[in-house]
């Protein structure tokens, strides 16, 4: 069975230099609409968001949902799954994504839980995209 591709979009608009410019992020769903980001929000403590924070949110959310699907397939339902993610930006590169999971799943053994968590860690789509081949098309308007 072939599934159709699901596509989601987001756009960034940036003006100015890297250190004193600023930008806005907008998602196709408009949950983010001209959300501010800048050097300060990324490397210091400014008001707004930053790419690493958004990747951390995406990884935590994706992981929690994948774990819920894994639990469902194994015949369990979580009372809750709390997933926290810390993305590390070091030397200009995202070097790590650390997931911390706290869950309540009635009747599930610790060993089985660890198996299902490890599968979610490896197979959630955001975990996979963090290892993906990145493609880019670029156009210069003059």
Short mmCIF file of N, CA and C in Angstrom, two decimals:
data_model
loop_
_atom_site.label_atom_id
_atom_site.label_comp_id
_atom_site.label_asym_id
_atom_site.label_seq_id
_atom_site.Cartn_x
_atom_site.Cartn_y
_atom_site.Cartn_z
N UNK A 1 0.84 -1.18 0.00
CA UNK A 1 0.00 0.00 0.00
C UNK A 1 0.89 1.24 0.00
N UNK A 2 0.64 2.12 -0.90
CA UNK A 2 1.39 3.37 -1.00
C UNK A 2 0.61 4.47 -0.29
N UNK A 3 1.32 5.20 0.54
CA UNK A 3 0.67 6.33 1.21
C UNK A 3 1.04 7.60 0.47
N UNK A 4 0.13 8.55 0.52
CA UNK A 4 0.43 9.83 -0.12
C UNK A 4 1.34 10.65 0.78
N UNK A 5 2.14 11.47 0.16
CA UNK A 5 3.08 12.30 0.91
C UNK A 5 2.33 13.42 1.62
N UNK A 6 2.75 13.69 2.83
CA UNK A 6 2.22 14.81 3.59
C UNK A 6 3.25 15.92 3.53
N UNK A 7 2.84 17.09 3.13
CA UNK A 7 3.77 18.21 3.02
C UNK A 7 3.33 19.33 3.95
N UNK A 8 4.29 19.89 4.65
CA UNK A 8 4.06 21.04 5.53
C UNK A 8 5.05 22.11 5.15
N UNK A 9 4.69 23.36 5.36
CA UNK A 9 5.57 24.45 4.95
C UNK A 9 5.81 25.44 6.08
N UNK A 10 6.90 26.13 5.96
CA UNK A 10 7.22 27.26 6.82
C UNK A 10 8.09 28.19 5.99
N UNK A 11 8.08 29.45 6.34
CA UNK A 11 8.88 30.43 5.61
C UNK A 11 9.60 31.34 6.59
N UNK A 12 10.78 31.78 6.17
CA UNK A 12 11.56 32.73 6.97
C UNK A 12 11.83 33.96 6.12
N UNK A 13 11.75 35.11 6.75
CA UNK A 13 12.10 36.38 6.10
C UNK A 13 13.14 37.03 7.00
N UNK A 14 14.29 37.41 6.43
CA UNK A 14 15.37 38.01 7.19
C UNK A 14 15.78 39.31 6.53
N UNK A 15 16.07 40.31 7.34
CA UNK A 15 16.58 41.58 6.84
C UNK A 15 17.79 41.99 7.66
N UNK A 16 18.83 42.46 6.98
CA UNK A 16 20.01 42.96 7.66
C UNK A 16 21.10 41.93 7.80
N UNK A 17 22.11 42.32 8.56
CA UNK A 17 23.26 41.45 8.79
C UNK A 17 22.91 40.37 9.80
N UNK A 18 23.82 39.39 9.93
CA UNK A 18 23.58 38.28 10.86
C UNK A 18 23.52 38.71 12.31
N UNK A 19 24.39 39.65 12.71
CA UNK A 19 24.47 40.01 14.12
C UNK A 19 23.46 41.07 14.54
N UNK A 20 23.00 41.91 13.64
CA UNK A 20 22.05 42.93 14.06
C UNK A 20 20.80 42.98 13.19
N UNK A 21 20.65 42.01 12.31
CA UNK A 21 19.43 41.91 11.53
C UNK A 21 18.34 41.21 12.34
N UNK A 22 17.21 41.00 11.69
CA UNK A 22 16.10 40.33 12.36
C UNK A 22 15.24 39.64 11.32
N UNK A 23 14.48 38.68 11.77
CA UNK A 23 13.62 37.95 10.85
C UNK A 23 12.30 37.58 11.47
N UNK A 24 11.46 37.02 10.62
CA UNK A 24 10.16 36.52 11.05
C UNK A 24 9.97 35.12 10.45
N UNK A 25 9.33 34.25 11.21
CA UNK A 25 9.02 32.90 10.77
C UNK A 25 7.51 32.73 10.72
N UNK A 26 7.02 32.12 9.65
CA UNK A 26 5.60 31.87 9.49
C UNK A 26 5.41 30.44 9.03
N UNK A 27 4.49 29.73 9.66
CA UNK A 27 4.19 28.36 9.27
C UNK A 27 2.93 28.33 8.42
N UNK A 28 2.81 27.30 7.60
CA UNK A 28 1.64 27.15 6.75
C UNK A 28 0.35 27.11 7.53
N UNK A 29 0.37 26.53 8.72
CA UNK A 29 -0.83 26.48 9.56
C UNK A 29 -1.12 27.82 10.22
N UNK A 30 -0.18 28.73 10.14
CA UNK A 30 -0.19 30.07 10.77
C UNK A 30 -0.14 30.01 12.29
N UNK A 31 0.20 28.87 12.88
CA UNK A 31 0.40 28.83 14.34
C UNK A 31 1.56 29.74 14.70
N UNK A 32 2.53 29.83 13.79
CA UNK A 32 3.55 30.88 13.87
C UNK A 32 3.24 31.86 12.74
N UNK A 33 3.02 33.09 13.10
CA UNK A 33 2.73 34.12 12.11
C UNK A 33 3.66 35.30 12.38
N UNK A 34 4.68 35.44 11.55
CA UNK A 34 5.67 36.50 11.73
C UNK A 34 6.32 36.43 13.12
N UNK A 35 6.61 35.22 13.59
CA UNK A 35 7.29 35.04 14.88
C UNK A 35 8.71 35.59 14.77
N UNK A 36 9.08 36.42 15.69
CA UNK A 36 10.38 37.09 15.64
C UNK A 36 11.52 36.14 15.97
N UNK A 37 12.63 36.34 15.27
CA UNK A 37 13.88 35.68 15.63
C UNK A 37 15.03 36.57 15.19
N UNK A 38 16.14 36.43 15.89
CA UNK A 38 17.27 37.31 15.65
C UNK A 38 18.53 36.69 16.27
N UNK A 39 19.63 37.38 16.13
CA UNK A 39 20.87 36.96 16.77
C UNK A 39 20.65 36.84 18.28
N UNK A 40 19.98 37.82 18.87
CA UNK A 40 19.75 37.79 20.32
C UNK A 40 18.93 36.59 20.75
N UNK A 41 17.88 36.24 19.99
CA UNK A 41 17.05 35.10 20.40
C UNK A 41 17.75 33.77 20.18
N UNK A 42 18.77 33.79 19.34
CA UNK A 42 19.48 32.54 19.06
C UNK A 42 20.69 32.35 19.96
N UNK A 43 21.46 33.40 20.16
CA UNK A 43 22.74 33.26 20.86
C UNK A 43 22.76 33.92 22.23
N UNK A 44 21.73 34.68 22.55
CA UNK A 44 21.66 35.32 23.87
C UNK A 44 20.26 35.10 24.42
N UNK A 45 19.65 36.11 25.00
CA UNK A 45 18.33 35.95 25.60
C UNK A 45 17.39 37.05 25.13
N UNK A 46 17.06 37.06 23.86
CA UNK A 46 16.13 38.04 23.33
C UNK A 46 14.71 37.51 23.32
N UNK A 47 13.76 38.37 23.00
CA UNK A 47 12.36 37.98 22.92
C UNK A 47 12.08 37.46 21.51
N UNK A 48 11.65 36.23 21.43
CA UNK A 48 11.38 35.58 20.16
C UNK A 48 11.83 34.13 20.23
N UNK A 49 11.90 33.51 19.08
CA UNK A 49 12.27 32.10 19.02
C UNK A 49 13.59 31.94 18.27
N UNK A 50 13.96 30.73 17.97
CA UNK A 50 15.17 30.46 17.20
C UNK A 50 15.06 29.08 16.58
N UNK A 51 15.84 28.80 15.55
CA UNK A 51 15.73 27.51 14.87
C UNK A 51 15.94 26.30 15.79
N UNK A 52 16.89 26.38 16.70
CA UNK A 52 17.15 25.24 17.58
C UNK A 52 15.97 24.96 18.51
N UNK A 53 15.33 26.00 19.02
CA UNK A 53 14.16 25.82 19.87
C UNK A 53 13.03 25.16 19.08
N UNK A 54 12.87 25.55 17.84
CA UNK A 54 11.82 24.96 17.00
C UNK A 54 12.14 23.51 16.67
N UNK A 55 13.41 23.19 16.43
CA UNK A 55 13.79 21.80 16.20
C UNK A 55 13.56 20.98 17.47
N UNK A 56 13.89 21.54 18.63
CA UNK A 56 13.65 20.84 19.90
C UNK A 56 12.16 20.56 20.09
N UNK A 57 11.31 21.54 19.80
CA UNK A 57 9.86 21.34 19.92
C UNK A 57 9.38 20.26 18.95
N UNK A 58 9.88 20.31 17.73
CA UNK A 58 9.50 19.32 16.73
C UNK A 58 9.95 17.92 17.15
N UNK A 59 11.17 17.80 17.68
CA UNK A 59 11.67 16.48 18.07
C UNK A 59 10.90 15.93 19.26
N UNK A 60 10.64 16.75 20.26
CA UNK A 60 9.87 16.30 21.43
C UNK A 60 8.46 15.87 21.02
N UNK A 61 7.81 16.69 20.19
CA UNK A 61 6.45 16.37 19.77
C UNK A 61 6.37 15.12 18.90
N UNK A 62 7.28 15.00 17.97
CA UNK A 62 7.32 13.85 17.07
C UNK A 62 7.61 12.57 17.85
N UNK A 63 8.59 12.65 18.76
CA UNK A 63 8.95 11.49 19.55
C UNK A 63 7.77 11.02 20.40
N UNK A 64 7.10 11.95 21.08
CA UNK A 64 5.96 11.57 21.94
C UNK A 64 4.87 10.89 21.13
N UNK A 65 4.61 11.41 19.93
CA UNK A 65 3.57 10.80 19.09
C UNK A 65 4.00 9.42 18.59
N UNK A 66 5.26 9.27 18.18
CA UNK A 66 5.75 7.97 17.73
C UNK A 66 5.70 6.95 18.86
N UNK A 67 6.07 7.37 20.07
CA UNK A 67 6.00 6.45 21.21
C UNK A 67 4.55 6.05 21.48
N UNK A 68 3.62 6.98 21.36
CA UNK A 68 2.20 6.66 21.55
C UNK A 68 1.73 5.62 20.53
N UNK A 69 2.19 5.78 19.27
CA UNK A 69 1.86 4.77 18.25
C UNK A 69 2.49 3.42 18.57
N UNK A 70 3.74 3.43 19.04
CA UNK A 70 4.40 2.18 19.43
C UNK A 70 3.65 1.49 20.55
N UNK A 71 3.25 2.27 21.55
CA UNK A 71 2.49 1.71 22.67
C UNK A 71 1.16 1.12 22.19
N UNK A 72 0.49 1.84 21.33
CA UNK A 72 -0.80 1.37 20.78
C UNK A 72 -0.62 0.05 20.05
N UNK A 73 0.41 -0.05 19.22
CA UNK A 73 0.67 -1.28 18.47
C UNK A 73 0.99 -2.45 19.40
N UNK A 74 1.56 -2.15 20.56
CA UNK A 74 1.90 -3.19 21.55
C UNK A 74 0.74 -3.48 22.50
N UNK A 75 -0.39 -2.78 22.31
CA UNK A 75 -1.57 -3.03 23.13
C UNK A 75 -1.66 -2.20 24.40
N UNK A 76 -0.95 -1.07 24.46
CA UNK A 76 -0.95 -0.22 25.64
C UNK A 76 -1.41 1.19 25.29
N UNK A 77 -1.89 1.88 26.30
CA UNK A 77 -2.26 3.29 26.16
C UNK A 77 -1.62 4.04 27.33
N UNK A 78 -0.90 5.08 27.01
CA UNK A 78 -0.25 5.88 28.06
C UNK A 78 -1.27 6.77 28.75
N UNK A 79 -1.13 6.88 30.07
CA UNK A 79 -1.87 7.92 30.79
C UNK A 79 -1.33 9.27 30.35
N UNK A 80 -0.01 9.32 30.21
CA UNK A 80 0.64 10.52 29.67
C UNK A 80 2.06 10.17 29.22
N UNK A 81 2.55 10.99 28.29
CA UNK A 81 3.94 10.94 27.86
C UNK A 81 4.44 12.38 27.88
N UNK A 82 5.42 12.66 28.70
CA UNK A 82 6.06 13.97 28.71
C UNK A 82 7.43 13.81 28.04
N UNK A 83 7.63 14.53 26.96
CA UNK A 83 8.90 14.48 26.24
C UNK A 83 9.51 15.88 26.26
N UNK A 84 10.75 15.96 26.65
CA UNK A 84 11.49 17.22 26.65
C UNK A 84 12.71 17.01 25.77
N UNK A 85 13.03 18.02 24.99
CA UNK A 85 14.18 17.91 24.10
C UNK A 85 15.07 19.13 24.27
N UNK A 86 16.36 18.87 24.33
CA UNK A 86 17.36 19.93 24.35
C UNK A 86 18.25 19.74 23.13
N UNK A 87 18.25 20.74 22.25
CA UNK A 87 19.11 20.72 21.07
C UNK A 87 20.35 21.53 21.39
N UNK A 88 21.50 20.99 21.06
CA UNK A 88 22.78 21.63 21.37
C UNK A 88 23.38 22.22 20.09
N UNK A 89 23.60 23.53 20.10
CA UNK A 89 24.29 24.22 19.02
C UNK A 89 25.69 24.54 19.53
N UNK A 90 26.69 23.97 18.88
CA UNK A 90 28.07 24.15 19.32
C UNK A 90 28.96 24.32 18.10
N UNK A 91 29.77 25.35 18.14
CA UNK A 91 30.70 25.63 17.04
C UNK A 91 29.99 25.72 15.70
N UNK A 92 28.82 26.35 15.69
CA UNK A 92 28.07 26.56 14.47
C UNK A 92 27.38 25.34 13.91
N UNK A 93 27.26 24.28 14.70
CA UNK A 93 26.65 23.04 14.24
C UNK A 93 25.72 22.48 15.32
N UNK A 94 24.58 21.95 14.90
CA UNK A 94 23.74 21.23 15.85
C UNK A 94 24.43 19.89 16.10
N UNK A 95 24.97 19.74 17.29
CA UNK A 95 25.79 18.57 17.60
C UNK A 95 25.02 17.48 18.32
N UNK A 96 23.85 17.80 18.90
CA UNK A 96 23.12 16.77 19.64
C UNK A 96 21.67 17.19 19.85
N UNK A 97 20.86 16.18 20.03
CA UNK A 97 19.47 16.37 20.45
C UNK A 97 19.24 15.38 21.58
N UNK A 98 18.98 15.90 22.76
CA UNK A 98 18.81 15.07 23.94
C UNK A 98 17.32 15.01 24.31
N UNK A 99 16.76 13.81 24.31
CA UNK A 99 15.36 13.61 24.68
C UNK A 99 15.30 13.09 26.11
N UNK A 100 14.38 13.64 26.90
CA UNK A 100 14.10 13.15 28.25
C UNK A 100 12.62 12.79 28.28
N UNK A 101 12.33 11.56 28.65
CA UNK A 101 10.96 11.06 28.60
C UNK A 101 10.50 10.66 29.99
N UNK A 102 9.28 11.05 30.32
CA UNK A 102 8.63 10.63 31.54
C UNK A 102 7.23 10.20 31.13
N UNK A 103 6.87 8.95 31.40
CA UNK A 103 5.58 8.44 30.95
C UNK A 103 4.95 7.57 32.02
N UNK A 104 3.63 7.50 31.97
CA UNK A 104 2.88 6.57 32.80
C UNK A 104 2.08 5.68 31.86
N UNK A 105 2.38 4.37 31.91
CA UNK A 105 1.71 3.41 31.03
C UNK A 105 1.33 2.20 31.88
N UNK A 106 0.07 2.10 32.27
CA UNK A 106 -0.36 0.98 33.12
C UNK A 106 -0.08 -0.38 32.48
N UNK A 107 0.53 -1.27 33.29
CA UNK A 107 0.76 -2.65 32.87
C UNK A 107 1.98 -2.88 32.01
N UNK A 108 2.74 -1.86 31.70
CA UNK A 108 3.90 -2.00 30.83
C UNK A 108 5.16 -2.23 31.66
N UNK A 109 5.94 -3.25 31.29
CA UNK A 109 7.19 -3.52 32.00
C UNK A 109 8.25 -2.50 31.58
N UNK A 110 9.22 -2.29 32.45
CA UNK A 110 10.30 -1.36 32.16
C UNK A 110 11.10 -1.81 30.93
N UNK A 111 11.36 -3.10 30.81
CA UNK A 111 12.13 -3.61 29.67
C UNK A 111 11.40 -3.34 28.36
N UNK A 112 10.11 -3.60 28.31
CA UNK A 112 9.33 -3.36 27.09
C UNK A 112 9.25 -1.87 26.79
N UNK A 113 9.08 -1.06 27.85
CA UNK A 113 9.05 0.39 27.68
C UNK A 113 10.35 0.87 27.02
N UNK A 114 11.47 0.39 27.50
CA UNK A 114 12.76 0.80 26.92
C UNK A 114 12.88 0.39 25.45
N UNK A 115 12.37 -0.79 25.11
CA UNK A 115 12.38 -1.21 23.71
C UNK A 115 11.56 -0.26 22.84
N UNK A 116 10.37 0.09 23.31
CA UNK A 116 9.48 0.96 22.55
C UNK A 116 10.04 2.38 22.45
N UNK A 117 10.69 2.85 23.52
CA UNK A 117 11.34 4.16 23.51
C UNK A 117 12.48 4.17 22.51
N UNK A 118 13.31 3.11 22.50
CA UNK A 118 14.44 3.07 21.58
C UNK A 118 13.96 3.04 20.13
N UNK A 119 12.89 2.30 19.86
CA UNK A 119 12.34 2.28 18.51
C UNK A 119 11.84 3.68 18.11
N UNK A 120 11.16 4.36 19.02
CA UNK A 120 10.69 5.72 18.72
C UNK A 120 11.86 6.67 18.51
N UNK A 121 12.90 6.53 19.30
CA UNK A 121 14.09 7.37 19.16
C UNK A 121 14.69 7.23 17.76
N UNK A 122 14.75 6.02 17.27
CA UNK A 122 15.34 5.76 15.97
C UNK A 122 14.42 6.09 14.80
N UNK A 123 13.12 5.91 14.99
CA UNK A 123 12.20 5.94 13.85
C UNK A 123 11.26 7.12 13.78
N UNK A 124 11.23 7.99 14.79
CA UNK A 124 10.34 9.14 14.63
C UNK A 124 10.88 9.97 13.46
N UNK A 125 10.01 10.55 12.65
CA UNK A 125 10.45 11.28 11.47
C UNK A 125 11.46 12.39 11.75
N UNK A 126 11.37 13.07 12.87
CA UNK A 126 12.33 14.13 13.15
C UNK A 126 13.69 13.54 13.48
N UNK A 127 13.74 12.42 14.19
CA UNK A 127 15.03 11.74 14.41
C UNK A 127 15.66 11.40 13.08
N UNK A 128 14.85 10.94 12.15
CA UNK A 128 15.37 10.56 10.84
C UNK A 128 15.83 11.78 10.05
N UNK A 129 15.10 12.89 10.12
CA UNK A 129 15.49 14.07 9.34
C UNK A 129 16.78 14.68 9.88
N UNK A 130 17.06 14.49 11.14
CA UNK A 130 18.31 15.00 11.69
C UNK A 130 19.52 14.25 11.13
N UNK A 131 19.27 13.14 10.43
CA UNK A 131 20.32 12.39 9.74
C UNK A 131 20.14 12.45 8.22
N UNK A 132 19.23 13.27 7.74
CA UNK A 132 18.83 13.26 6.33
C UNK A 132 19.83 13.95 5.41
N UNK A 133 19.72 13.58 4.14
CA UNK A 133 20.41 14.28 3.07
C UNK A 133 19.61 15.55 2.80
N UNK A 134 20.22 16.69 2.87
CA UNK A 134 19.53 17.97 2.71
C UNK A 134 19.66 18.44 1.26
N UNK A 135 18.54 18.78 0.65
CA UNK A 135 18.51 19.31 -0.70
C UNK A 135 18.12 20.78 -0.66
N UNK A 136 18.63 21.55 -1.59
CA UNK A 136 18.36 22.98 -1.60
C UNK A 136 18.32 23.50 -3.04
N UNK A 137 17.31 24.29 -3.34
CA UNK A 137 17.31 25.04 -4.58
C UNK A 137 17.38 26.51 -4.19
N UNK A 138 18.11 27.29 -4.97
CA UNK A 138 18.29 28.69 -4.61
C UNK A 138 18.19 29.56 -5.84
N UNK A 139 17.57 30.70 -5.69
CA UNK A 139 17.43 31.68 -6.76
C UNK A 139 17.87 33.02 -6.24
N UNK A 140 18.65 33.74 -7.03
CA UNK A 140 19.10 35.07 -6.65
C UNK A 140 18.36 36.08 -7.51
N UNK A 141 17.61 36.95 -6.86
CA UNK A 141 16.91 38.03 -7.55
C UNK A 141 17.78 39.26 -7.57
N UNK A 142 17.97 39.81 -8.75
CA UNK A 142 18.82 41.01 -8.86
C UNK A 142 18.07 42.13 -9.51
#
